[in-house]
XYZ file of C-alpha atoms in Angstrom:
312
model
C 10.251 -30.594 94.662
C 10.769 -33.226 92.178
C 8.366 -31.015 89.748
C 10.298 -27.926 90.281
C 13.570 -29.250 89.523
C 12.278 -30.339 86.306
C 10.765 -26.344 85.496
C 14.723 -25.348 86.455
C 16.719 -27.880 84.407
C 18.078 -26.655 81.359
C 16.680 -29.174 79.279
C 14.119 -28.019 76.635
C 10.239 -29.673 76.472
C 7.015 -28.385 76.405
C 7.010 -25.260 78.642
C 3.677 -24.740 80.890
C 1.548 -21.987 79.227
C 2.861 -22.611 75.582
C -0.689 -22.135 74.363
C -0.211 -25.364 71.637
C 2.015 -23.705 69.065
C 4.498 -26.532 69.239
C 1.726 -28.630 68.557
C 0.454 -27.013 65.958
C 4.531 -26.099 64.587
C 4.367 -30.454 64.619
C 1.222 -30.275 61.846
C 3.514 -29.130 59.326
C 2.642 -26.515 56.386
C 0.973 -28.706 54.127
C 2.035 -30.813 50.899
C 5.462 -29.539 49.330
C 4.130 -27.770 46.196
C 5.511 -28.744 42.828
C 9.376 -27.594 41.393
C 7.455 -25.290 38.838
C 6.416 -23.480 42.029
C 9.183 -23.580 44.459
C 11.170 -19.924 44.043
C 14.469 -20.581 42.854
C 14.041 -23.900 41.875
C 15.376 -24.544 38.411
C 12.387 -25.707 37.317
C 10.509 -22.940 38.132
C 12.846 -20.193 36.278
C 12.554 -22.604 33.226
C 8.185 -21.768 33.538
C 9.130 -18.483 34.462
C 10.797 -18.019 30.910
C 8.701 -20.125 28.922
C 5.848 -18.092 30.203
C 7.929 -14.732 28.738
C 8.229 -15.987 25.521
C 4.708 -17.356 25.321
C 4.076 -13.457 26.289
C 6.258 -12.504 23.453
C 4.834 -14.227 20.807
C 0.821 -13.257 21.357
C 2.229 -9.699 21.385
C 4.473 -10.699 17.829
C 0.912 -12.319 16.525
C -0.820 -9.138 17.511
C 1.334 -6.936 15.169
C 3.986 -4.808 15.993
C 4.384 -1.054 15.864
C 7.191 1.065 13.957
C 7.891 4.326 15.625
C 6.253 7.759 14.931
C 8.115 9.725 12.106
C 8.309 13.307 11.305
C 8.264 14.256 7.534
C 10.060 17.837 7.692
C 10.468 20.656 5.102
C 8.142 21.708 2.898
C 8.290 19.912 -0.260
C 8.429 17.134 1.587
C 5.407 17.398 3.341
C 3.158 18.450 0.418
C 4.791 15.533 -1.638
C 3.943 13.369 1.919
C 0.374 14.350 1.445
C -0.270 13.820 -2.235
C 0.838 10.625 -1.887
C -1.559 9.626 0.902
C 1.071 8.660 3.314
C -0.795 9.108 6.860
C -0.512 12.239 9.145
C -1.855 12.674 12.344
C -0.991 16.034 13.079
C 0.418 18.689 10.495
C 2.637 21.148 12.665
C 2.677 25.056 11.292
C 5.255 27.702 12.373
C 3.579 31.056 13.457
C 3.646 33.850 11.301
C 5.187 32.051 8.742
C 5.787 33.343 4.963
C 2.825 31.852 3.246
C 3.440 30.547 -0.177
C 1.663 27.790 -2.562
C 3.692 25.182 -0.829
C 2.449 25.715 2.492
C -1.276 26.970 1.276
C -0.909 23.503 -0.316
C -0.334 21.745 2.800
C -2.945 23.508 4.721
C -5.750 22.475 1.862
C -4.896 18.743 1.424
C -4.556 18.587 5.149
C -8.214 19.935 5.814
C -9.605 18.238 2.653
C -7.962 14.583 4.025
C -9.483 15.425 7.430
C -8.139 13.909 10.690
C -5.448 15.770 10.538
C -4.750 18.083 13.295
C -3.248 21.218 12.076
C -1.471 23.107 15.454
C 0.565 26.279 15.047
C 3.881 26.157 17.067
C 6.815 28.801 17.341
C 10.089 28.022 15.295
C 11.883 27.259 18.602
C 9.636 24.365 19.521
C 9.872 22.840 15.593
C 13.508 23.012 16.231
C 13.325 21.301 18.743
C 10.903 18.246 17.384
C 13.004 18.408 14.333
C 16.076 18.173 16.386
C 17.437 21.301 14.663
C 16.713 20.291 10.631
C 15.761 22.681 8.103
C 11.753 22.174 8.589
C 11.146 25.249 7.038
C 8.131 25.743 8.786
C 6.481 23.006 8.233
C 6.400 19.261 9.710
C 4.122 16.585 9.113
C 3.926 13.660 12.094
C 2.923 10.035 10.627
C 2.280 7.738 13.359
C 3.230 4.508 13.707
C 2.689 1.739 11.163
C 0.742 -1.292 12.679
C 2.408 -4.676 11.005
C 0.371 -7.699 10.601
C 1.464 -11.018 11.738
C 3.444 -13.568 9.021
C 0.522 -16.131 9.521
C -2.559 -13.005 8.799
C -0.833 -13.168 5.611
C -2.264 -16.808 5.259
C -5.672 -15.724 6.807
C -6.038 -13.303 4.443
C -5.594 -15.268 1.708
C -8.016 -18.211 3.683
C -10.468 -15.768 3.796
C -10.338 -14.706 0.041
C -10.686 -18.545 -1.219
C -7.399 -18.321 -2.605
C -3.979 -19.690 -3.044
C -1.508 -17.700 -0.866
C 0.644 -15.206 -3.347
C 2.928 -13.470 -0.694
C 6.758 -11.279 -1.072
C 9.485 -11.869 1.454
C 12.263 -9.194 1.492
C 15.702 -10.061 2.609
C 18.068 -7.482 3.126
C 16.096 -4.927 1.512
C 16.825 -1.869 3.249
C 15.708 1.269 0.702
C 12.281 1.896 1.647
C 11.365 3.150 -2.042
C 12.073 -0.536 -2.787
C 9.541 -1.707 0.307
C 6.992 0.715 -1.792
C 7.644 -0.384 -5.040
C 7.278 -4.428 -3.614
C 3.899 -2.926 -2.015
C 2.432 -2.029 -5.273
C 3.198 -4.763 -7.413
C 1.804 -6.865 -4.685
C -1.513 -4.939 -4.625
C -1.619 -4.865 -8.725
C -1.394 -8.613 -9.145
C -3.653 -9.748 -6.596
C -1.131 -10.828 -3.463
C -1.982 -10.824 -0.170
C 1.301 -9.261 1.627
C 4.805 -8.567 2.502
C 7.055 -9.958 4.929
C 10.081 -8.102 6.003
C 12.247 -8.975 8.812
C 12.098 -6.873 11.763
C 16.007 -6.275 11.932
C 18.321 -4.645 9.249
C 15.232 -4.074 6.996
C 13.536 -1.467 4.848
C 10.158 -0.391 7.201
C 6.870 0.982 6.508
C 8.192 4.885 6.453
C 6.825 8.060 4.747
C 8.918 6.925 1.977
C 7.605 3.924 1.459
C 4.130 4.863 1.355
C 4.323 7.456 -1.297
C 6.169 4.600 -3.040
C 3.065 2.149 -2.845
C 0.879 5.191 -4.248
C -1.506 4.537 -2.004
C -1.321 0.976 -1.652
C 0.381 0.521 1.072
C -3.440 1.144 2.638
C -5.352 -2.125 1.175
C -2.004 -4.377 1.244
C -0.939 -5.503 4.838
C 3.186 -5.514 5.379
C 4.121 -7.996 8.262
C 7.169 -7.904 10.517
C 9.027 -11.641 10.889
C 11.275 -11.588 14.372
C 13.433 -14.153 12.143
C 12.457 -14.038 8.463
C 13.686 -17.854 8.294
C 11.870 -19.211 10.694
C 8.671 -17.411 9.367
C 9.521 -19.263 5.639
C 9.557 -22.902 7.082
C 6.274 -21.548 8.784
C 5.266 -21.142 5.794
C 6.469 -24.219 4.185
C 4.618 -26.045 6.700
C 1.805 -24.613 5.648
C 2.069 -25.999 2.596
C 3.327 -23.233 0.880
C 6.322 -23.581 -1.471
C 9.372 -20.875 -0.945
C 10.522 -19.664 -3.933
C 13.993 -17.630 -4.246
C 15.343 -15.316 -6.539
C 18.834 -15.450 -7.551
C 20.960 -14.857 -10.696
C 22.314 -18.621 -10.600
C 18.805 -19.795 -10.150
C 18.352 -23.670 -11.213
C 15.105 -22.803 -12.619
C 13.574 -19.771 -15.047
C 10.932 -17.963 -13.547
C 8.791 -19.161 -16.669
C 9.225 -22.695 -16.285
C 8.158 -22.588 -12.459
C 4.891 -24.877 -12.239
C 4.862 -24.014 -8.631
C 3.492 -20.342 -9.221
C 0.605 -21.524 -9.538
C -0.289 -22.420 -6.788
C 0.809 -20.892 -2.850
C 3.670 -19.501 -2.818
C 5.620 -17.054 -1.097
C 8.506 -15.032 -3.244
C 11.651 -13.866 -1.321
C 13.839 -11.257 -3.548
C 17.353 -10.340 -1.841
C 18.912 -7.132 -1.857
C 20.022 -5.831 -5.509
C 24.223 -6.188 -4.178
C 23.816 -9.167 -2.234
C 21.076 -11.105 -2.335
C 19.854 -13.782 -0.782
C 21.465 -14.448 2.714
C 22.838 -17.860 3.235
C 20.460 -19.017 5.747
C 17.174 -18.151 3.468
C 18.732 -19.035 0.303
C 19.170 -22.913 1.661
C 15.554 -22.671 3.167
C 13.935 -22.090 -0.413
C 12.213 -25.240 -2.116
C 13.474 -23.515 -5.643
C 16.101 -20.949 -6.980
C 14.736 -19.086 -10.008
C 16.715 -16.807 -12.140
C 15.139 -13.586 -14.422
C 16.636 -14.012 -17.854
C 17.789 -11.227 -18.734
C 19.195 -10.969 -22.799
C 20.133 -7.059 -22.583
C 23.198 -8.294 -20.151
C 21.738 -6.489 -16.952
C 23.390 -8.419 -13.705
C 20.807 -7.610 -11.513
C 17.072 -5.656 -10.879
C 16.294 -3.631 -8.054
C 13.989 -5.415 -5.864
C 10.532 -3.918 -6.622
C 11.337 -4.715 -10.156
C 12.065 -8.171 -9.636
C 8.999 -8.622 -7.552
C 7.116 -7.227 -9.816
C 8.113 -9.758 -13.099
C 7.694 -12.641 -11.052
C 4.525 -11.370 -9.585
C 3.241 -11.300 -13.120
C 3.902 -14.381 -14.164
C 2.267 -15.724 -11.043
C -1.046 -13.667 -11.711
C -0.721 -15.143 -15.495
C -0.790 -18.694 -14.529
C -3.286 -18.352 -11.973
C -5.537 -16.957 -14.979
């Protein structure tokens, strides 16, 4: 009796037929795993995040990619394809009027090669062109890859030489971009740096610019062009900065000689605060015909010179 009235009492114990799972509930789940691991622990968004920008950078180092441009009318195109800029697919309206303009496009496109020439109906160029006067004709360049601010400095590893590299700040014409691009090439640099925001890009424009150039002289994309120049200065490269009130003429600057990075400022502005007070030195253009100021790919190109000429 005394064994029943235990089974009936509403007190809770081990209940006959239980099959051990409140022994094995008293075993416990195991060692409580770190904070980085817990869900929701504050320590574990903090990895969480760290691990996304870790992410972020490898796919920064990697190079990023501007978006596919269409070059549209017909001048434009042929000019687009003299000037090497690259074309993956060259985009012909059916039974178009034919004249030199487009027989030109349709020879440099199938001497180049690689380019796919496809015939379309005006409606569906209106629509890629969203509605522009393409006159027939549009020419698709696909995306520029950009290098990495630090390939810059691998390039010029691998060469055996001191690092000779432009930094654009504020530059937004992309003829400018071009123009920086070719000087580069003709004196023997090893890049451009432009920041990824508010910035001149690698556009049809720009390439026809370079004439060409733009192919053999790598432009990289800087998430924060500041923090790419004390990257750089780390590196033991010395910042140099262009500005009218520069302490320093570019002809008296010892440090061309050796690496050194150049960052021009736009032609109205200049350089931005921020970059202007990471530069080691200020150097000025003189200038005797009273000009205030040079466009960018001029400037680049002077100081570029005198760089090559020391390092002669």
């Amino acid at each position: 009796m005394a064994a029943n009235n235990r089974r009936m009492s509403g007190k809770k114990g081990a209940q006959v037929g239980s099959g051990g799972q409140r022994r094995r509930g008293l075993e416990g789940k195991g060692p409580t795993p770190p904070a980085e691991m817990r869900k929701g622990h504050v320590k574990q968004r903090a990895a969480a995040a760290k691990s996304r920008r870790a992410q972020g950078r490898t796919q920064a180092r990697r190079g990023g990619r501007s978006a596919s441009e269409m070059v549209v009318g017909r001048n434009p195109v042929v000019e687009a394809l003299r000037g090497g800029v690259p074309a993956s697919t060259l985009y012909v309206q059916q039974f178009i009027d034919s004249d030199e303009r487009v027989r030109e496009a349709l020879q440099l496109a199938a001497e180049r090669g690689g380019i796919n020439l496809m015939e379309a109906p005006r409606p569906e160029l209106d629509r890629m062109t969203n509605g522009l006067n393409h006159q027939g004709l549009v020419l698709q360049v696909p995306p520029y890859e950009y290098a990495h601010p630090e390939d810059l400095l691998d390039a010029a590893a691998d060469d055996g030489e001191d690092a000779l590299i432009v930094a654009l700040d504020g530059v937004t014409d992309p003829r400018n971009l071009g123009a920086v691009v070719r000087s580069v090439s003709a004196f023997g640099g090893h890049g451009v740096v432009v920041p990824e925001r508010r910035a001149a890009g690698m556009t049809a424009g720009a390439w026809k610019t370079s004439a060409g150039t733009a192919a053999r002289t790598p432009v990289a994309r800087a998430t924060n062009l500041t923090r790419a120049l004390e990257q750089y200065k780390k590196a033991g490269v010395t910042v140099v900065g262009l500005a009218a009130d520069g302490e320093v003429e570019v002809g008296e600057l010892e440090a061309l000689a050796g690496p050194v990075v150049i960052v021009v400022g736009s032609e109205g502005k200049g350089l931005s605060r921020l970059v202007g007070e990471t530069c080691d030195f200020r150097v000025r253009i003189p200038m005797p015909g009273g000009a205030e100021s040079l466009n960018a790919g001029v400037a680049a190109g002077v100081v570029l010179y005198e760089a090559a000429r020391r390092r002669s």
